[in-house]
Each structure stands twice: as C-alpha cells, then as structure tokens.
Tab-separated table of C-alpha atoms and ligand atoms in Angstrom:
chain	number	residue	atom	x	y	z
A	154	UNK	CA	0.000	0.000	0.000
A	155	UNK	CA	0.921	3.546	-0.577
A	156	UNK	CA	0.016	5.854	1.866
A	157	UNK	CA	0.634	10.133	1.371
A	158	UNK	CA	0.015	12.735	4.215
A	159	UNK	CA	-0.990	15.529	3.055
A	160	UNK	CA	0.226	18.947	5.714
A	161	UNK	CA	2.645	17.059	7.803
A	162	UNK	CA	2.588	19.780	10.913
A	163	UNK	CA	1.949	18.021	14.691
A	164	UNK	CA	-0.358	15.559	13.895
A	165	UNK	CA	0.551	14.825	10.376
A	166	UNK	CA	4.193	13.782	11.742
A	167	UNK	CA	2.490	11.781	14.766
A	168	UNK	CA	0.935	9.504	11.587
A	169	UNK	CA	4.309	9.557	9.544
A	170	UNK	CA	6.223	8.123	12.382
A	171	UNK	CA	3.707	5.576	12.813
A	172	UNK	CA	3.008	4.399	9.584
A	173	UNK	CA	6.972	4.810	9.235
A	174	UNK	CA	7.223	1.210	11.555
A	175	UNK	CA	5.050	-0.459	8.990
A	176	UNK	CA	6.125	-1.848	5.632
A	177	UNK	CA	3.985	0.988	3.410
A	178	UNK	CA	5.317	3.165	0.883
A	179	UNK	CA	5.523	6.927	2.217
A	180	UNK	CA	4.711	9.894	0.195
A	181	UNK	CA	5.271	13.180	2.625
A	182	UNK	CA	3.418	16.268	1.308
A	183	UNK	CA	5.198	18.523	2.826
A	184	UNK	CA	6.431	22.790	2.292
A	185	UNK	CA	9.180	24.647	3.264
A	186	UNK	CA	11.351	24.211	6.103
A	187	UNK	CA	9.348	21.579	6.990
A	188	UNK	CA	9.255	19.723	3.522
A	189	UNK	CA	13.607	20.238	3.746
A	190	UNK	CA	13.866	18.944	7.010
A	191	UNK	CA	11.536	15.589	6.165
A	192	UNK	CA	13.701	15.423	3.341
A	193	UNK	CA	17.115	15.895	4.380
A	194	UNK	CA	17.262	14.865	8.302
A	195	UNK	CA	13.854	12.573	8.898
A	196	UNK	CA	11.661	12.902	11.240
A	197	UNK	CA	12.163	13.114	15.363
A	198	UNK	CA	9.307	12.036	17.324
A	199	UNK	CA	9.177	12.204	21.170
A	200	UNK	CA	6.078	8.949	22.176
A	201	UNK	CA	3.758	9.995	24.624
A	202	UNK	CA	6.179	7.364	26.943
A	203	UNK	CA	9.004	9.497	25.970
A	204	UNK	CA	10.525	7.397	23.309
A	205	UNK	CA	12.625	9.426	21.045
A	206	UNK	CA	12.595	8.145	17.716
A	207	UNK	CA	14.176	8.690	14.509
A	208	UNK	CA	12.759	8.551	11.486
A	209	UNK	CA	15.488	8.476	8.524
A	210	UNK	CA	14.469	10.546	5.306
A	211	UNK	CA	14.789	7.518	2.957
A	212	UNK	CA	11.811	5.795	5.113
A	213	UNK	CA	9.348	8.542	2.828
A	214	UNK	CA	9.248	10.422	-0.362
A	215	UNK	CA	8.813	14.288	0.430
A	216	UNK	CA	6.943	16.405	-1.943
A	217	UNK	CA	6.905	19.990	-2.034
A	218	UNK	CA	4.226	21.553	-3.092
A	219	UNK	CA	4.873	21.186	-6.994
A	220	UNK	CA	4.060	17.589	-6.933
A	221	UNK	CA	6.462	15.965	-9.314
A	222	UNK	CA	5.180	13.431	-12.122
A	223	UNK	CA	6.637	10.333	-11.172
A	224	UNK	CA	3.895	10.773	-8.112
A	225	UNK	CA	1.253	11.288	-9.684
A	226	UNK	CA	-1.642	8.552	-9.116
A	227	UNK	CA	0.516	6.452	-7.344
A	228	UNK	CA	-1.371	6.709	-3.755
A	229	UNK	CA	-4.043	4.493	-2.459
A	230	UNK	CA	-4.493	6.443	0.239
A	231	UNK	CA	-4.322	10.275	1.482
A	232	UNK	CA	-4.871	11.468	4.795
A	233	UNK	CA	-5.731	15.013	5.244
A	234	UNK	CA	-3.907	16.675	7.916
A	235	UNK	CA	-3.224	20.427	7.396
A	236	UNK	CA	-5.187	23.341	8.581
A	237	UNK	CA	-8.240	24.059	7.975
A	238	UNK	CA	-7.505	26.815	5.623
A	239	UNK	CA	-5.266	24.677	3.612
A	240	UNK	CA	-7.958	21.628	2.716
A	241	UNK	CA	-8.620	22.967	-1.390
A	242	UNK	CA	-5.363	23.419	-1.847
A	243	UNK	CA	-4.389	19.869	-0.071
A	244	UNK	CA	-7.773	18.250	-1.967
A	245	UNK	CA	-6.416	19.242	-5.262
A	246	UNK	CA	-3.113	17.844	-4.744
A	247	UNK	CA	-4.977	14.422	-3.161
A	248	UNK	CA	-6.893	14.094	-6.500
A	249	UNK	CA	-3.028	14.827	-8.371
A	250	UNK	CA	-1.460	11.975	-6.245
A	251	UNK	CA	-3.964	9.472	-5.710
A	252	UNK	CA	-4.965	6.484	-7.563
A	253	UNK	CA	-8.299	6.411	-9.482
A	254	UNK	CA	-10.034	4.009	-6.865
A	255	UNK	CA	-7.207	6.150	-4.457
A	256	UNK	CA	-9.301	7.302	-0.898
A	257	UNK	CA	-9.183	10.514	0.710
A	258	UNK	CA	-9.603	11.268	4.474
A	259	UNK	CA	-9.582	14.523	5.879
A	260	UNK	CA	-8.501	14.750	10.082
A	261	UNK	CA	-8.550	18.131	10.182
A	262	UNK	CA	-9.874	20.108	13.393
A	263	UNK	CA	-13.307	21.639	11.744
A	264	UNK	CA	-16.273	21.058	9.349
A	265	UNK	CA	-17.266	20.748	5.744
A	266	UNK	CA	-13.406	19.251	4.958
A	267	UNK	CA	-15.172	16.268	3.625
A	268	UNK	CA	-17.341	17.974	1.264
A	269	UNK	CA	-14.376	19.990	-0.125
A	270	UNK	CA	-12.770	16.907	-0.763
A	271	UNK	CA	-16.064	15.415	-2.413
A	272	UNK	CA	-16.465	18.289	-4.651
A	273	UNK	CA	-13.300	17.032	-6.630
A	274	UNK	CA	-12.780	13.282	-5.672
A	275	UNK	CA	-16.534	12.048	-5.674
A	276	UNK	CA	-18.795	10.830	-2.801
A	277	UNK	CA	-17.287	6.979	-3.467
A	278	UNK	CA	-13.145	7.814	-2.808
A	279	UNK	CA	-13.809	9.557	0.710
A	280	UNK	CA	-15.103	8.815	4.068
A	281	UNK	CA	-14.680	11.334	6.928
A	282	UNK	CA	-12.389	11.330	9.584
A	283	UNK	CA	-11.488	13.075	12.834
A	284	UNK	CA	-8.604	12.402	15.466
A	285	UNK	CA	-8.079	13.052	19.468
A	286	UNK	CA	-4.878	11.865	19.249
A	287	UNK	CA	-3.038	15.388	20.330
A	288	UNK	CA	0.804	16.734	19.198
A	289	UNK	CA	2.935	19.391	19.427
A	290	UNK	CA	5.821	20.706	16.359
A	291	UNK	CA	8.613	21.526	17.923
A	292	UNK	CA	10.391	23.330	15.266
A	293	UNK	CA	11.323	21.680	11.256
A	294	UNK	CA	11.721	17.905	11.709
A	295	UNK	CA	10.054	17.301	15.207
A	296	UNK	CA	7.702	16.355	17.145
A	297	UNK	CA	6.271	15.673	20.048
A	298	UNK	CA	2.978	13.107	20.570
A	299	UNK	CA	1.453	14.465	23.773
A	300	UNK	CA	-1.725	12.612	24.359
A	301	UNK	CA	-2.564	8.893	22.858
A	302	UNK	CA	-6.264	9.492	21.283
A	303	UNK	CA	-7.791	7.425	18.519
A	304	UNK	CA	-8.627	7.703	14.262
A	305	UNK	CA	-12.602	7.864	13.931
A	306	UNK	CA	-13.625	7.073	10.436
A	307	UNK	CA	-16.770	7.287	8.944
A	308	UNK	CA	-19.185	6.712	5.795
A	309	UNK	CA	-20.703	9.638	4.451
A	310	UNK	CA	-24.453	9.881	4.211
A	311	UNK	CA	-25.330	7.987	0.806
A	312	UNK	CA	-22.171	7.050	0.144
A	313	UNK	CA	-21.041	2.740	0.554
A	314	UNK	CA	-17.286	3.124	1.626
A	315	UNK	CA	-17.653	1.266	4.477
A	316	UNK	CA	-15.443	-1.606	5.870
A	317	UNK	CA	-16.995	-4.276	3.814
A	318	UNK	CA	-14.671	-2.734	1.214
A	319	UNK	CA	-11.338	-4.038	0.995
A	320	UNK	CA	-9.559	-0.761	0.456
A	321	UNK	CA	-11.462	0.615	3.959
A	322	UNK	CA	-10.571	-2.987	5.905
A	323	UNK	CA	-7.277	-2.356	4.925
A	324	UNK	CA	-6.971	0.991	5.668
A	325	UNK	CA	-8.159	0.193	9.388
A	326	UNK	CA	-6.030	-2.462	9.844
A	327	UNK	CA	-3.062	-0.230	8.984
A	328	UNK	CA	-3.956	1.953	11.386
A	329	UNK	CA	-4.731	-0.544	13.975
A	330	UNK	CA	-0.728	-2.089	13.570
A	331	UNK	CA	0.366	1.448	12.946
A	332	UNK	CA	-0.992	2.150	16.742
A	333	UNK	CA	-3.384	5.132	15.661
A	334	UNK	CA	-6.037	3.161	17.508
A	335	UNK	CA	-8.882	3.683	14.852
A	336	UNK	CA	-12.230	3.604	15.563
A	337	UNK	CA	-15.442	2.730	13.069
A	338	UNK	CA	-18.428	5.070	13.646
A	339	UNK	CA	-21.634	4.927	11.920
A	340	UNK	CA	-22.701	8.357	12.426
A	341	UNK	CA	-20.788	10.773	10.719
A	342	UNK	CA	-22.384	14.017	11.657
A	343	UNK	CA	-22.557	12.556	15.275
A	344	UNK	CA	-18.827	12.379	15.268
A	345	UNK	CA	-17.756	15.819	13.026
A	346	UNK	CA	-19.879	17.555	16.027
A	347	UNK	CA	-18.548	15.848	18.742
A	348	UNK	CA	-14.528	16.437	17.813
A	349	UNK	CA	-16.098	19.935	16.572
A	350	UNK	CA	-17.460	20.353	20.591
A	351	UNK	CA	-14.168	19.529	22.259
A	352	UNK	CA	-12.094	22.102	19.826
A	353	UNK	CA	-14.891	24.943	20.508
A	354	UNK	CA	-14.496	24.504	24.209
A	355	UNK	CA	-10.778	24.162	24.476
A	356	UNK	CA	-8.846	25.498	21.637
A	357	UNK	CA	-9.726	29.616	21.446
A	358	UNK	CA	-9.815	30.266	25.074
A	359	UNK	CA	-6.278	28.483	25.594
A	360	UNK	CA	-4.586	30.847	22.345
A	361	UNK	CA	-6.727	33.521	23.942
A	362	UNK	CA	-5.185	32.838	27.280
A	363	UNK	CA	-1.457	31.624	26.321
A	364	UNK	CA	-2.484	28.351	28.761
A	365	UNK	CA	-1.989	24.698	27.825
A	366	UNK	CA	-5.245	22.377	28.466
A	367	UNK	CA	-4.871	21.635	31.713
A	368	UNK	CA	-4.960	25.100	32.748
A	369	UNK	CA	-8.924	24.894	31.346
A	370	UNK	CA	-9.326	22.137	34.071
A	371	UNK	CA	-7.489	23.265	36.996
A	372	UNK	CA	-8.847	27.231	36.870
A	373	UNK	CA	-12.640	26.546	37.362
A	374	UNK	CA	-13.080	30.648	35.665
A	375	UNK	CA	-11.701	29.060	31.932
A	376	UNK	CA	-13.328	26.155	33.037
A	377	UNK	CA	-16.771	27.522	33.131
A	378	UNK	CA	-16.062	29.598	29.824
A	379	UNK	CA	-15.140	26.298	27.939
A	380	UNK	CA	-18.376	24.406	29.260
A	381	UNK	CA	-20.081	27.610	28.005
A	382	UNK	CA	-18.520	27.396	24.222
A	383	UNK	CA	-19.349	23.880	24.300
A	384	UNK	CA	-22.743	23.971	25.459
A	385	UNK	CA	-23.846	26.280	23.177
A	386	UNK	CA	-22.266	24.444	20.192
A	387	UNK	CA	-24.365	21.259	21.200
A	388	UNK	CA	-27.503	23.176	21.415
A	389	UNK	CA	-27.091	24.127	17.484
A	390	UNK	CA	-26.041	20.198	16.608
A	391	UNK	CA	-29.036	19.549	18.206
A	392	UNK	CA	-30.992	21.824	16.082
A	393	UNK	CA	-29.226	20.263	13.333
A	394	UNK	CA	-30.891	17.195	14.101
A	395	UNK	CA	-27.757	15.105	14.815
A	396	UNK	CA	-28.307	12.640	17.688
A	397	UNK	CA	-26.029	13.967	20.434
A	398	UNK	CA	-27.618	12.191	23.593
A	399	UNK	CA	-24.920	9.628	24.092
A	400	UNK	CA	-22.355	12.198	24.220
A	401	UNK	CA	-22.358	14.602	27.950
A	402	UNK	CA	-20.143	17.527	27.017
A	403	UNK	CA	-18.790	18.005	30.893
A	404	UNK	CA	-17.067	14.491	31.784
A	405	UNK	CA	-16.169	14.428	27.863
A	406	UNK	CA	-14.528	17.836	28.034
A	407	UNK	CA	-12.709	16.811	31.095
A	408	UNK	CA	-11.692	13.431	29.944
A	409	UNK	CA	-9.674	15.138	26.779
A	410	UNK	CA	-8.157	17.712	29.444
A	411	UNK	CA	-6.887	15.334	31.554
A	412	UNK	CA	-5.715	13.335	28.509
A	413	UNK	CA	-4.143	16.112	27.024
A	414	UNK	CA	-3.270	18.111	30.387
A	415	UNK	CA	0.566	19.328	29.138
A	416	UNK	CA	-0.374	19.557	25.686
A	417	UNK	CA	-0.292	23.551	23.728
A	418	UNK	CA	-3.321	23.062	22.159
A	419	UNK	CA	-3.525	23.817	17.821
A	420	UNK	CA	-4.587	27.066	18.025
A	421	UNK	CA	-2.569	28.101	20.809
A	422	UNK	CA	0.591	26.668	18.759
A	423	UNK	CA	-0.760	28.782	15.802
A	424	UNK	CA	-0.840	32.241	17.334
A	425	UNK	CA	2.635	31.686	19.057
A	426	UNK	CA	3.878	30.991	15.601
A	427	UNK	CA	1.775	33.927	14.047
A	428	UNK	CA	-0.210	31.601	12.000
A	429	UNK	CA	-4.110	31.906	10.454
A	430	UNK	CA	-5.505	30.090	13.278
A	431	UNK	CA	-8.431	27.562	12.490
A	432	UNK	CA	-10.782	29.587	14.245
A	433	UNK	CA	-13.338	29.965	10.974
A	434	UNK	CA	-14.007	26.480	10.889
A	435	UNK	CA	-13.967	26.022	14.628
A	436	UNK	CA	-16.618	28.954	16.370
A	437	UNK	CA	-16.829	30.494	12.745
A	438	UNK	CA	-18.835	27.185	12.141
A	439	UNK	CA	-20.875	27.237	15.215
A	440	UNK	CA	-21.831	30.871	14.405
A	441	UNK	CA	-22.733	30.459	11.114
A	442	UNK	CA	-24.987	27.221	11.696
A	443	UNK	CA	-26.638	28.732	14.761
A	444	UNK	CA	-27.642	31.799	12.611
A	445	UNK	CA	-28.952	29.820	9.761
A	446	UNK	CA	-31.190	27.524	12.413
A	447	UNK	CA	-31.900	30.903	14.175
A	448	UNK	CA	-29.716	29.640	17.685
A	449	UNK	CA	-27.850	32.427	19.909
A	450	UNK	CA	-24.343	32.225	19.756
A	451	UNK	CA	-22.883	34.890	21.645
A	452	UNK	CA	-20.135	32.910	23.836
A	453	UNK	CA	-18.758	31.760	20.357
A	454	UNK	CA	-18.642	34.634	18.225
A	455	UNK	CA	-17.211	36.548	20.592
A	456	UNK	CA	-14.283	33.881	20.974
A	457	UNK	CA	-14.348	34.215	17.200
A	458	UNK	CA	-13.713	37.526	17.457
A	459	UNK	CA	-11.221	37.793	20.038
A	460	UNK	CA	-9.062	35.341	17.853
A	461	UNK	CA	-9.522	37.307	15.031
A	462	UNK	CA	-8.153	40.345	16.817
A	463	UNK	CA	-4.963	38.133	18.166
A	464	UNK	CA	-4.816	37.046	14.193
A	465	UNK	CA	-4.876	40.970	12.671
A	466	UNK	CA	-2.602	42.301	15.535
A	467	UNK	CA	-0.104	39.426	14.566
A	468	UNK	CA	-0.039	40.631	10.633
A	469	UNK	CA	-0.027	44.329	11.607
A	470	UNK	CA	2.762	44.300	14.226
B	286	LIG	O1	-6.538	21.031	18.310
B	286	LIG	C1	-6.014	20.403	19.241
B	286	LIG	O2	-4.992	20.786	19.797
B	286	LIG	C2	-6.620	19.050	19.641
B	286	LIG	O3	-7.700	18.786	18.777
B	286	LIG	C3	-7.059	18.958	21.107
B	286	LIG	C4	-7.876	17.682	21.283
B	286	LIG	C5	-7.866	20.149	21.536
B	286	LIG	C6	-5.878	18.749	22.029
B	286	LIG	O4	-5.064	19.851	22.189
C-alpha cells in the first residue's frame, strides 16, 4: 500500500512516524522548512512514553508543493492533515497523487473538509475522519505526541465506503498495527460535532489565554467559559438534528483535558507561531450554523472575534 500525508505539521508527523514502523510506501506532502527537514534529516518524534525516535528521510518520499510526475496517481491512500484553511489546496493535490479508486480522508480540526474533498474526488473515494490523538511541532523535523487518542472514520451519508470494502478494511487495519487506535463510527455528523465540541471549548480560550489544556481544568473561571462554548455548540447540533444524547459535554470535556493536560493546544501553537488560526471552521462554524437555524451564539462569536483580533494584531505588528 501507498500511503501520502498531506500537511505534515503536529499531527501529520504523529501519523508519519507511525506508519513509518510499517512496511507501506511513504509519500510526505510537505512545504518549506518543513518539507527540507523531512527530506534531508527525517523525522524526530518524542512517544507519549518518551521514546525518542528517529525517522530516517529515505523511510518517505517528500513532496513539495509542486508535486512531481513520477507521483502522480501512485497513492491508495491520502490522509488530510493540514489546517483548515489549507484543505482545497491539499484536496487538489490528493486528487493529483492518488490512484483512481485512491481514498481521501480529511482529520482536520473543523467542518465541511469532507465535502471539499467530495467536490473534486466524488462521494465513493472519501469517508470522513477526525482524530483526538493530540501533538505538538517543535520546530522543522520534530515532534512531540502528547496525548494517545484514537482515528474515527466514517461513511458519508449515501455514500457505501464502508469496511466491507477491501480498500477501507485495509486501511483500518493499517492503522490498527500502525498504533493510531482507529475507531469505526456509523454516524458521521454525530462524530464531526462531537470532535467539533471539544475544539470549541478548548482550543480559542487556551490561544486567547497563552495556557496549555490543563490550565482549562485546573482554573474553574476558563473552566466555566469552555463548558459555556461547548454547550452552546451542542444546542445548534441539536438543532441540526444530529443525535447527540450519548455524548455529555462536561465528563467528555474533562476526559480530553486530563488526557491532554501538558499539551499547547492547535490554536494556541498557531498564534505563538503567528499563523491563520483555524478559528473559521472552529466557532466560525458554530456561528454560522446557529444563525442559519436561528440559535444564539454569543459565547462563540465573541471567541471568534477575540481570535480574530490576536490574528490581525499578529499581521499588523
Ligand atoms: O486542536 C487540538 O490541539 C486538539 O484537537 C485537542 C484535542 C484540543 C488537544 O489539544
């Protein structure tokens, strides 16, 4: 099997180093420091047990972003991993290197990746995907895995990707001997909202705050704030008709603090780097549903706008 990850930033290397241990053909879609850094020195990984591996550059292809012939539909498999912001340029270079029966799976933080991907792949090559696994970049060519989560994967409505296909069994068993832990869900809206729930509560109020997760736990004023966010985000799933009443946001939200206590969360990594944080398809989502199903969502837009400030004074200086 040939597997490409497409936006290898924390989580992306977290799959690269696993997949690494297996006997799969890498291609590492990859730019700039980064992409020269996969490329000439490998990969370092620090294991949530504190393993340091190394990852040696000939383990992978890297591709920059001008995605050289010889790659083209090669893959059988690429997994979505950049930011938000980044998923039409990364679904346009998934429909350049995969196969014709090739899958796509997006694990972005967010919403509506999926679809993009649909809108140039086709309902049948991609099934939707989330992860809690939870990493940290500590500069071009490392990495540090911070909290052992799982891979969720999903159908999409309509569509009959499921595991009775061989491509999807063996996709799962990859991850399954990769370690990724994956998981099989059978409601994909159910699960979008769910990952969508934890990153509303916890990711703009720690870049907001400079804290890492724990923080959100241990100060019971964030703590409250983050319930908040969450709370009001499950009100407009709800609306949305998804079936959230196996998942209780408070023992939830603390069960992925306490897993992911030490961790800098995404967006909090994002502003200290002066990044576009995620923050559009994160509370930008939740405010945009809400309006359309005509559900108050003050708590979130003004998180949304808060983080748009941090973005703007970032650019401006
Ligand atoms: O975006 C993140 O950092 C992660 O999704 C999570 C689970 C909030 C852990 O930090």
């Amino acid at each position: 099997m040939r597997v490409a990850i497409l936006g290898v930033g924390a989580i992306g290397s977290v799959f690269a180093a696993a997949f690494a241990k297996t006997d799969v053909d890498l291609i590492l879609y990859s730019r700039g420091s980064q992409s020269a850094a996969l490329a000439s020195t490998g990969l370092i990984l620090t294991t949530v047990d504190g393993d340091v591996e190394h990852h040696q550059p000939d383990r992978w292809v890297v591709s920059d972003l001008e995605i050289i012939e010889p790659l083209y539909s090669c893959a059988d498999v690429a997994f979505i991993c950049g930011k938000s912001n980044s998923t039409p340029a990364l679904a346009v270079a998934a429909e350049i290197l995969l196969r014709p029966n090739g899958i796509a799976i997006s694990v972005q933080n967010g919403m509506g990746h999926a679809e993009r991907l649909v809108a140039r792949l086709g309902k049948h090559r991609v099934l939707a995907g989330c992860t809690t696994h939870a990493a940290m970049r500590n500069g071009p060519g490392e990495a540090q895995w911070t909290g052992r989560g799982a891979v969720r994967l999903a159908s999409l409505d309509e569509s009959d990707l499921t595991p009775d296909d061989r491509r999807v069994d063996d996709l799962l068993n990859l991850l399954d001997i990769s370690g990724l832990n994956p998981e099989w869900e059978f409601d994909c809206a159910e699960m979008l909202w769910q990952k969508l729930l934890i990153n509303v509560a916890i990711n703009p109020l720690a870049a907001i705050c400079g804290v890492r997760n724990g923080e959100l736990l241990a100060r019971p004023d964030l703590h409250e704030q983050a319930l908040s966010a969450m709370l009001e985000a499950f009100q407009v799933a709800t609306a949305e008709g998804v079936d959230m009443s196996f998942f209780d946001c408070e023992p939830e939200l603390k069960r992925v603090l306490e897993a992911t206590a030490t961790n800098r969360c995404s967006m909090l990594q994002d502003v200290m780097a002066g990044r576009l944080t995620e923050i559009d398809s994160l509370c930008g989502e939740v405010v945009r549903r809400g309006e359309e199903l005509g559900i108050p969502t003050p708590l979130n837009q003004q998180l949304l706008t808060l983080v748009k400030g941090i973005e703007h004074s970032t650019k401006t200086g």
